[in-house]
CSV table of C-alpha atoms and ligand atoms in Angstrom, one decimal:
chain,number,residue,atom,x,y,z
Z,1,MET,CA,163.5,114.0,78.3
Z,2,ASN,CA,162.9,112.3,81.5
Z,3,ASP,CA,163.4,108.6,81.8
Z,4,LYS,CA,159.7,107.8,82.2
Z,5,THR,CA,159.1,104.1,82.7
Z,6,LYS,CA,155.4,104.0,83.1
Z,7,ASP,CA,152.7,104.6,80.5
Z,8,GLN,CA,151.5,108.0,81.5
Z,9,ARG,CA,153.8,111.0,80.8
Z,10,PHE,CA,153.5,114.1,83.0
Z,11,GLU,CA,155.0,117.5,82.7
Z,12,ILE,CA,156.3,118.4,86.1
Z,13,SER,CA,156.9,121.6,87.9
Z,14,PHE,CA,158.0,122.4,91.5
Z,15,GLU,CA,157.3,125.1,94.0
Z,16,PHE,CA,160.0,126.2,96.5
Z,17,PHE,CA,160.0,128.9,99.1
Z,18,PRO,CA,162.8,131.4,100.0
Z,19,PRO,CA,165.0,130.3,102.9
Z,20,LYS,CA,164.9,132.2,106.2
Z,21,SER,CA,168.1,131.0,107.7
Z,22,GLU,CA,171.5,129.5,106.7
Z,23,GLU,CA,170.3,126.0,107.6
Z,24,MET,CA,167.1,126.5,105.5
Z,25,GLU,CA,169.2,127.8,102.6
Z,26,ALA,CA,171.4,124.7,102.6
Z,27,GLN,CA,168.2,122.6,102.6
Z,28,LEU,CA,166.8,124.5,99.7
Z,29,TRP,CA,169.9,124.1,97.6
Z,30,GLU,CA,170.1,120.4,98.3
Z,31,THR,CA,166.5,120.1,97.4
Z,32,VAL,CA,166.9,122.1,94.2
Z,33,GLU,CA,169.9,120.0,93.3
Z,34,GLN,CA,168.1,116.7,93.8
Z,35,LEU,CA,164.8,117.7,92.1
Z,36,SER,CA,166.6,119.3,89.2
Z,37,LEU,CA,167.5,115.8,88.2
Z,38,PHE,CA,163.9,115.2,87.3
Z,39,GLN,CA,164.2,117.9,84.7
Z,40,PRO,CA,161.0,119.9,85.5
Z,41,GLU,CA,159.3,122.1,82.9
Z,42,PHE,CA,159.8,125.0,85.3
Z,43,VAL,CA,160.1,125.8,89.0
Z,44,THR,CA,158.7,128.7,91.1
Z,45,VAL,CA,159.8,130.5,94.3
Z,46,THR,CA,157.1,132.0,96.5
Z,47,TYR,CA,156.9,135.6,97.8
Z,48,GLY,CA,156.3,136.4,101.5
Z,49,ALA,CA,153.1,137.9,102.6
Z,50,GLY,CA,153.1,141.7,101.9
Z,51,GLY,CA,156.4,141.4,100.1
Z,52,SER,CA,158.2,140.3,103.3
Z,53,THR,CA,160.6,138.0,101.3
Z,54,LYS,CA,161.3,140.3,98.3
Z,55,GLU,CA,165.1,140.1,98.6
Z,56,PRO,CA,165.3,136.4,99.5
Z,57,THR,CA,162.9,135.5,96.7
Z,58,LEU,CA,164.9,137.4,94.2
Z,59,ALA,CA,168.2,135.9,95.6
Z,60,ALA,CA,166.8,132.4,95.4
Z,61,VAL,CA,165.4,132.9,91.9
Z,62,THR,CA,168.6,134.4,90.6
Z,63,LYS,CA,170.7,131.6,92.1
Z,64,ILE,CA,168.4,128.9,90.5
Z,65,ILE,CA,168.5,130.7,87.1
Z,66,ASP,CA,172.3,131.2,87.2
Z,67,GLY,CA,173.1,127.8,88.7
Z,68,THR,CA,170.7,125.5,86.9
Z,69,LYS,CA,169.1,125.0,83.5
Z,70,MET,CA,165.6,125.2,85.1
Z,71,PRO,CA,163.2,127.9,83.9
Z,72,THR,CA,162.3,129.7,87.1
Z,73,ALA,CA,159.4,131.9,88.1
Z,74,ALA,CA,159.3,134.4,90.9
Z,75,HIS,CA,156.0,134.8,92.7
Z,76,LEU,CA,154.9,138.4,93.1
Z,77,THR,CA,152.0,139.9,95.2
Z,78,CYS,CA,150.5,143.3,95.0
Z,79,VAL,CA,148.9,143.5,98.4
Z,80,ASP,CA,150.0,146.6,100.5
Z,81,ALA,CA,152.1,148.0,97.7
Z,82,SER,CA,151.7,151.0,95.4
Z,83,LYS,CA,151.9,150.4,91.6
Z,84,ASP,CA,155.3,152.1,91.6
Z,85,GLU,CA,156.6,149.7,94.4
Z,86,VAL,CA,155.3,146.7,92.5
Z,87,ARG,CA,156.8,148.0,89.2
Z,88,ALA,CA,160.2,148.5,91.0
Z,89,VAL,CA,160.1,144.8,92.0
Z,90,ILE,CA,159.2,143.9,88.4
Z,91,GLU,CA,162.2,146.0,87.1
Z,92,GLU,CA,164.5,144.2,89.6
Z,93,TYR,CA,163.3,140.9,88.5
Z,94,ARG,CA,163.8,141.9,84.8
Z,95,ALA,CA,167.3,143.1,85.5
Z,96,ALA,CA,168.1,139.8,87.1
Z,97,GLY,CA,166.9,138.0,84.0
Z,98,VAL,CA,163.6,136.8,85.4
Z,99,ARG,CA,161.0,136.3,82.7
Z,100,ARG,CA,158.5,134.1,84.5
Z,101,ILE,CA,156.2,135.5,87.2
Z,102,VAL,CA,153.4,133.9,89.3
Z,103,ALA,CA,151.2,137.0,89.7
Z,104,LEU,CA,149.1,137.1,92.9
Z,105,ARG,CA,147.0,139.5,94.9
Z,106,GLY,CA,148.3,138.2,98.3
Z,107,ASP,CA,146.4,137.7,101.6
Z,108,PRO,CA,144.9,140.7,103.3
Z,109,SER,CA,147.5,142.2,105.6
Z,110,ALA,CA,145.4,141.6,108.7
Z,111,GLY,CA,145.3,137.9,107.9
Z,112,ILE,CA,143.3,135.3,106.0
Z,113,GLY,CA,139.6,135.8,106.6
Z,114,THR,CA,139.8,139.6,107.1
Z,115,ALA,CA,138.5,142.0,104.4
Z,116,TYR,CA,140.9,142.8,101.6
Z,117,THR,CA,141.6,146.5,101.0
Z,118,PRO,CA,143.6,147.4,98.0
Z,119,HIS,CA,146.5,149.9,98.5
Z,120,PRO,CA,145.2,153.4,97.6
Z,121,GLU,CA,147.8,153.7,94.8
Z,122,GLY,CA,148.1,150.0,94.1
Z,123,PHE,CA,146.6,147.4,91.7
Z,124,ASN,CA,143.0,146.8,92.7
Z,125,GLN,CA,143.0,143.2,91.7
Z,126,THR,CA,145.3,140.5,90.3
Z,127,ALA,CA,144.0,141.0,86.8
Z,128,ASP,CA,145.4,144.6,86.8
Z,129,LEU,CA,148.8,143.2,87.8
Z,130,VAL,CA,148.6,140.6,85.1
Z,131,ARG,CA,147.8,143.3,82.6
Z,132,ALA,CA,150.8,145.4,83.7
Z,133,LEU,CA,153.0,142.3,83.3
Z,134,ALA,CA,151.5,141.4,80.0
Z,135,ASP,CA,152.3,144.9,78.7
Z,136,TYR,CA,156.0,144.1,78.8
Z,137,GLY,CA,155.3,141.5,76.1
Z,138,ASP,CA,157.8,138.9,77.2
Z,139,PHE,CA,156.7,137.6,80.6
Z,140,ASP,CA,155.3,134.1,81.1
Z,141,ILE,CA,152.6,134.8,83.6
Z,142,SER,CA,151.1,132.2,85.9
Z,143,VAL,CA,148.2,132.9,88.2
Z,144,SER,CA,146.4,131.0,91.0
Z,145,ALA,CA,143.2,128.9,90.8
Z,146,TYR,CA,141.1,127.4,93.6
Z,147,PRO,CA,139.3,124.1,92.8
Z,148,GLU,CA,137.5,124.4,96.1
Z,149,LYS,CA,137.1,128.2,95.7
Z,150,HIS,CA,139.1,130.8,97.5
Z,151,PRO,CA,137.9,131.4,101.1
Z,152,GLU,CA,136.8,134.9,100.2
Z,153,SER,CA,134.7,133.9,97.2
Z,154,PRO,CA,131.0,133.9,97.9
Z,155,ASP,CA,130.5,131.0,95.5
Z,156,MET,CA,132.3,129.0,92.8
Z,157,SER,CA,130.9,131.1,89.9
Z,158,ALA,CA,132.4,134.4,91.5
Z,159,ASP,CA,135.7,132.5,91.9
Z,160,ILE,CA,135.7,131.4,88.2
Z,161,ASP,CA,134.9,135.0,87.1
Z,162,VAL,CA,138.1,136.1,88.9
Z,163,LEU,CA,140.0,133.3,87.0
Z,164,LYS,CA,138.5,134.5,83.7
Z,165,SER,CA,139.5,138.1,84.4
Z,166,LYS,CA,143.1,136.9,85.0
Z,167,ALA,CA,143.0,134.8,81.8
Z,168,ASP,CA,141.6,137.7,79.8
Z,169,ALA,CA,144.3,140.0,81.2
Z,170,GLY,CA,147.0,137.8,79.6
Z,171,ALA,CA,147.9,135.0,82.0
Z,172,THR,CA,149.7,132.0,80.5
Z,173,ARG,CA,148.5,129.4,82.9
Z,174,ALA,CA,147.0,128.8,86.3
Z,175,LEU,CA,148.5,126.8,89.1
Z,176,THR,CA,146.0,125.5,91.6
Z,177,GLN,CA,145.8,125.4,95.4
Z,178,PHE,CA,146.5,121.9,96.5
Z,179,PHE,CA,143.5,119.5,96.8
Z,180,PHE,CA,143.2,115.8,97.5
Z,181,ASP,CA,139.9,114.8,95.8
Z,182,ASN,CA,140.3,114.6,92.1
Z,183,GLU,CA,136.5,114.5,91.6
Z,184,ILE,CA,136.4,118.1,92.9
Z,185,PHE,CA,139.1,119.1,90.5
Z,186,ALA,CA,137.4,117.4,87.6
Z,187,ARG,CA,134.1,119.2,88.4
Z,188,TYR,CA,136.0,122.5,88.7
Z,189,MET,CA,137.6,122.0,85.3
Z,190,ASP,CA,134.2,121.4,83.8
Z,191,ALA,CA,133.0,124.7,85.2
Z,192,VAL,CA,136.2,126.4,84.0
Z,193,ALA,CA,135.5,125.1,80.5
Z,194,ALA,CA,131.8,126.0,80.6
Z,195,ALA,CA,132.9,129.6,81.4
Z,196,GLY,CA,134.9,129.6,78.2
Z,197,ILE,CA,138.3,129.7,79.9
Z,198,THR,CA,140.9,128.0,77.8
Z,199,LEU,CA,143.9,128.8,80.0
Z,200,PRO,CA,145.8,125.7,81.1
Z,201,VAL,CA,145.0,124.9,84.7
Z,202,ILE,CA,147.8,122.9,86.4
Z,203,PRO,CA,146.7,120.8,89.4
Z,204,GLY,CA,148.8,121.5,92.6
Z,205,ILE,CA,149.8,118.3,94.4
Z,206,MET,CA,150.9,118.5,98.1
Z,207,PRO,CA,152.7,115.3,99.2
Z,208,ILE,CA,151.8,115.0,102.9
Z,209,GLN,CA,154.8,115.5,105.1
Z,210,ASN,CA,152.7,115.8,108.3
Z,211,LEU,CA,148.9,115.3,108.3
Z,212,THR,CA,148.2,117.2,111.5
Z,213,GLN,CA,150.1,120.3,110.3
Z,214,LEU,CA,148.5,120.0,106.9
Z,215,LYS,CA,145.0,120.0,108.4
Z,216,ARG,CA,145.7,123.2,110.3
Z,217,PHE,CA,147.1,124.9,107.1
Z,218,SER,CA,144.3,123.6,104.9
Z,219,LYS,CA,141.6,125.1,107.1
Z,220,ARG,CA,143.1,128.5,106.6
Z,221,CYS,CA,143.3,128.3,102.8
Z,222,GLY,CA,140.0,126.5,102.3
Z,223,ALA,CA,141.3,123.1,101.1
Z,224,THR,CA,139.4,120.0,102.3
Z,225,VAL,CA,141.4,117.1,103.8
Z,226,PRO,CA,139.2,114.0,103.0
Z,227,GLY,CA,138.6,111.5,105.8
Z,228,PHE,CA,140.3,108.7,103.8
Z,229,LEU,CA,143.6,110.3,104.6
Z,230,ASP,CA,143.0,109.8,108.4
Z,231,ALA,CA,142.6,106.1,107.6
Z,232,ARG,CA,145.7,105.9,105.5
Z,233,PHE,CA,147.9,107.6,108.1
Z,234,GLU,CA,146.3,106.0,111.2
Z,235,GLY,CA,148.8,104.7,113.7
Z,236,LEU,CA,151.8,106.1,111.8
Z,237,ASP,CA,152.6,109.1,114.0
Z,238,GLU,CA,155.6,107.4,115.5
Z,239,LYS,CA,156.6,105.5,112.4
Z,240,PRO,CA,158.3,108.0,110.1
Z,241,GLU,CA,159.5,105.5,107.5
Z,242,GLU,CA,156.1,103.9,107.0
Z,243,ARG,CA,154.5,107.4,107.1
Z,244,ALA,CA,156.7,108.6,104.3
Z,245,LYS,CA,156.0,105.5,102.3
Z,246,VAL,CA,152.2,106.0,102.6
Z,247,ALA,CA,152.6,109.7,101.8
Z,248,ALA,CA,154.4,108.9,98.6
Z,249,GLU,CA,151.8,106.3,97.7
Z,250,VAL,CA,148.9,108.6,98.4
Z,251,ALA,CA,150.3,111.4,96.2
Z,252,ALA,CA,151.3,109.0,93.4
Z,253,GLU,CA,147.8,107.5,93.4
Z,254,GLN,CA,146.3,110.9,93.1
Z,255,ILE,CA,148.7,111.8,90.2
Z,256,GLU,CA,148.1,108.6,88.4
Z,257,ASP,CA,144.3,109.1,88.7
Z,258,LEU,CA,144.7,112.6,87.3
Z,259,GLY,CA,146.6,111.1,84.4
Z,260,ARG,CA,143.8,108.6,83.7
Z,261,ARG,CA,141.4,111.6,83.7
Z,262,GLY,CA,143.5,113.3,81.0
Z,263,PHE,CA,145.5,115.8,83.1
Z,264,SER,CA,149.2,115.7,82.1
Z,265,HIS,CA,150.9,118.4,84.0
Z,266,ILE,CA,151.4,118.4,87.8
Z,267,HIS,CA,152.8,121.2,90.0
Z,268,LEU,CA,154.3,119.7,93.2
Z,269,TYR,CA,154.5,121.7,96.4
Z,270,THR,CA,158.0,120.6,97.7
Z,271,MET,CA,158.1,122.3,101.1
Z,272,ASN,CA,161.9,122.6,100.2
Z,273,ARG,CA,162.4,118.9,100.8
Z,274,SER,CA,163.3,116.4,98.2
Z,275,PRO,CA,163.0,112.8,99.7
Z,276,LEU,CA,159.2,112.6,99.7
Z,277,VAL,CA,158.8,114.4,96.3
Z,278,SER,CA,161.5,112.1,94.8
Z,279,ALA,CA,159.6,109.1,96.3
Z,280,VAL,CA,156.4,110.3,94.7
Z,281,LEU,CA,158.0,110.7,91.3
Z,282,ASP,CA,159.7,107.3,91.7
Z,283,ASN,CA,156.3,105.7,92.3
Z,284,ILE,CA,154.9,107.2,89.1
Z,285,GLY,CA,158.0,105.9,87.2
Z,286,TYR,CA,160.2,108.9,87.0
Z,287,LYS,CA,163.9,108.4,87.6
Z,288,PRO,CA,166.4,111.2,88.3
Z,289,GLN,CA,168.8,111.7,85.4
Z,290,ALA,CA,172.5,111.1,85.9
Z,291,THR,CA,173.7,114.4,84.7
Z,292,LYS,CA,173.4,117.1,87.4
Z,293,ALA,CA,172.0,120.3,86.1
Z,294,VAL,CA,173.0,122.4,89.1
Z,295,ALA,CA,176.2,124.2,89.6
Z,296,ALA,CA,177.7,123.9,93.1
Z,297,ALA,CA,175.5,126.1,95.4
W,1,LIG,P1,142.8,136.3,93.2
W,1,LIG,O1,142.8,134.9,92.5
W,1,LIG,O2,143.0,137.5,92.4
W,1,LIG,O3,141.5,136.4,94.1
W,1,LIG,C1,141.2,135.5,95.1
W,1,LIG,C2,139.7,135.7,95.5
W,1,LIG,O4,139.6,137.0,96.1
W,1,LIG,C3,138.8,135.6,94.4
W,1,LIG,O5,138.4,134.3,94.2
W,1,LIG,C4,137.6,136.4,95.1
W,1,LIG,O6,137.0,135.7,96.0
W,1,LIG,C5,138.3,137.5,95.7
W,1,LIG,N1,138.4,138.6,94.7
W,1,LIG,C6,139.5,139.0,94.1
W,1,LIG,N2,139.2,140.1,93.3
W,1,LIG,C7,137.9,140.3,93.4
W,1,LIG,C8,137.0,141.2,92.8
W,1,LIG,N3,137.4,142.1,92.0
W,1,LIG,N4,135.7,141.2,93.2
W,1,LIG,C9,135.2,140.2,94.1
W,1,LIG,N5,136.1,139.3,94.7
W,1,LIG,C10,137.3,139.3,94.3
W,1,LIG,N6,150.6,134.1,98.7
W,1,LIG,C11,151.7,134.8,99.0
W,1,LIG,O7,151.7,135.7,99.9
W,1,LIG,N7,152.9,134.6,98.3
W,1,LIG,C12,153.0,133.6,97.4
W,1,LIG,O8,154.0,133.4,96.8
W,1,LIG,C13,151.8,132.9,97.1
W,1,LIG,N8,151.8,131.9,96.1
W,1,LIG,C14,150.6,131.2,95.8
W,1,LIG,C15,150.7,130.3,94.8
W,1,LIG,C16,149.5,129.6,94.4
W,1,LIG,C17,149.6,128.6,93.3
W,1,LIG,C18,148.3,129.8,95.1
W,1,LIG,C19,147.1,129.0,94.8
W,1,LIG,C20,148.3,130.8,96.1
W,1,LIG,C21,149.4,131.5,96.5
W,1,LIG,N9,149.4,132.5,97.5
W,1,LIG,C22,150.6,133.2,97.8
W,1,LIG,C23,148.2,132.7,98.3
W,1,LIG,C24,147.4,133.9,97.7
W,1,LIG,O9,148.2,135.1,97.8
W,1,LIG,C25,146.1,134.1,98.6
W,1,LIG,O10,145.3,133.0,98.4
W,1,LIG,C26,145.4,135.4,98.4
W,1,LIG,O11,144.4,135.5,99.4
W,1,LIG,C27,144.7,135.5,97.1
W,1,LIG,O12,145.6,135.9,96.1
W,1,LIG,P2,145.3,135.4,94.6
W,1,LIG,O13,146.2,136.1,93.6
W,1,LIG,O14,145.1,134.0,94.5
W,1,LIG,O15,143.9,136.2,94.4
């Protein structure tokens, strides 16, 4: 149980990415160690485009599972891979004790915005991958959701049909792309409910480390960065401490508003850094617990 001092209680989960260098590895383990003290419900580790981080993802997930008490999910994409290749990764995950998967299609290999072509011997769509995972009978399966629709979706209703196909195939929950306007998320959740989807949809929260970089990234993945954020961060480019304080306030305000709207689980995109995420959690009344859950990395 977390030492929650404010009224609203949230379930918390974190996303990490696999490190690409020794320096990044050290940063990941420090982050895992710090954030484990908030006793998340689960954490996830992403998978590189086209399977490019298969080994680092598996290594990071295994190390988190072995070294911490945190339930840990490995992301898995099916782009550019045959079913046999994807199944081989699933078997490796299983052998390592992984029982949580974030099942994804992945971006088209020619880049976001280009046409997606399934591998000739691969899973045609994410729902097929979810079904293959569900057949094992003991996987906890998360999938993606897009409150502002996926950039490839012609409209919101097509996007919600894809979410429904993943729910019907056996997904346990959906984790959303990050968003900053809770009104958009609330409308999305109304549409999800109207489509008869009962799958829990967990809002993804991105604490803003750097607004300029975020805008570039958001454009590619179809997330809107509302104008009020420019106003909040104005004049803070050269003031990192004030900027971090505002970033923590902005994310905490968004989370508290979600709480008032009845949403009680948040999935935090950590970018493998703990100070800002810890500050956000501190602002909503969560304190790290004294007992460390992580074995020395
Ligand atoms: P889906 O949800 O299956 O589909 C996305 C969209 O594609 C649909 O909304 C629809 O527009 C279109 N589409 C799919 N199937 C059909 C169909 N049958 N007919 C018509 N249209 C269809 N990427 C990585 O490479 N590695 C990661 O670890 C990773 N983690 C992520 C985690 C989260 C929480 C999120 C939100 C995204 C993540 N991504 C990751 C990005 C993701 O791979 C891309 O957004 C990708 O383009 C779509 O994959 P998906 O599983 O979300 O696709």
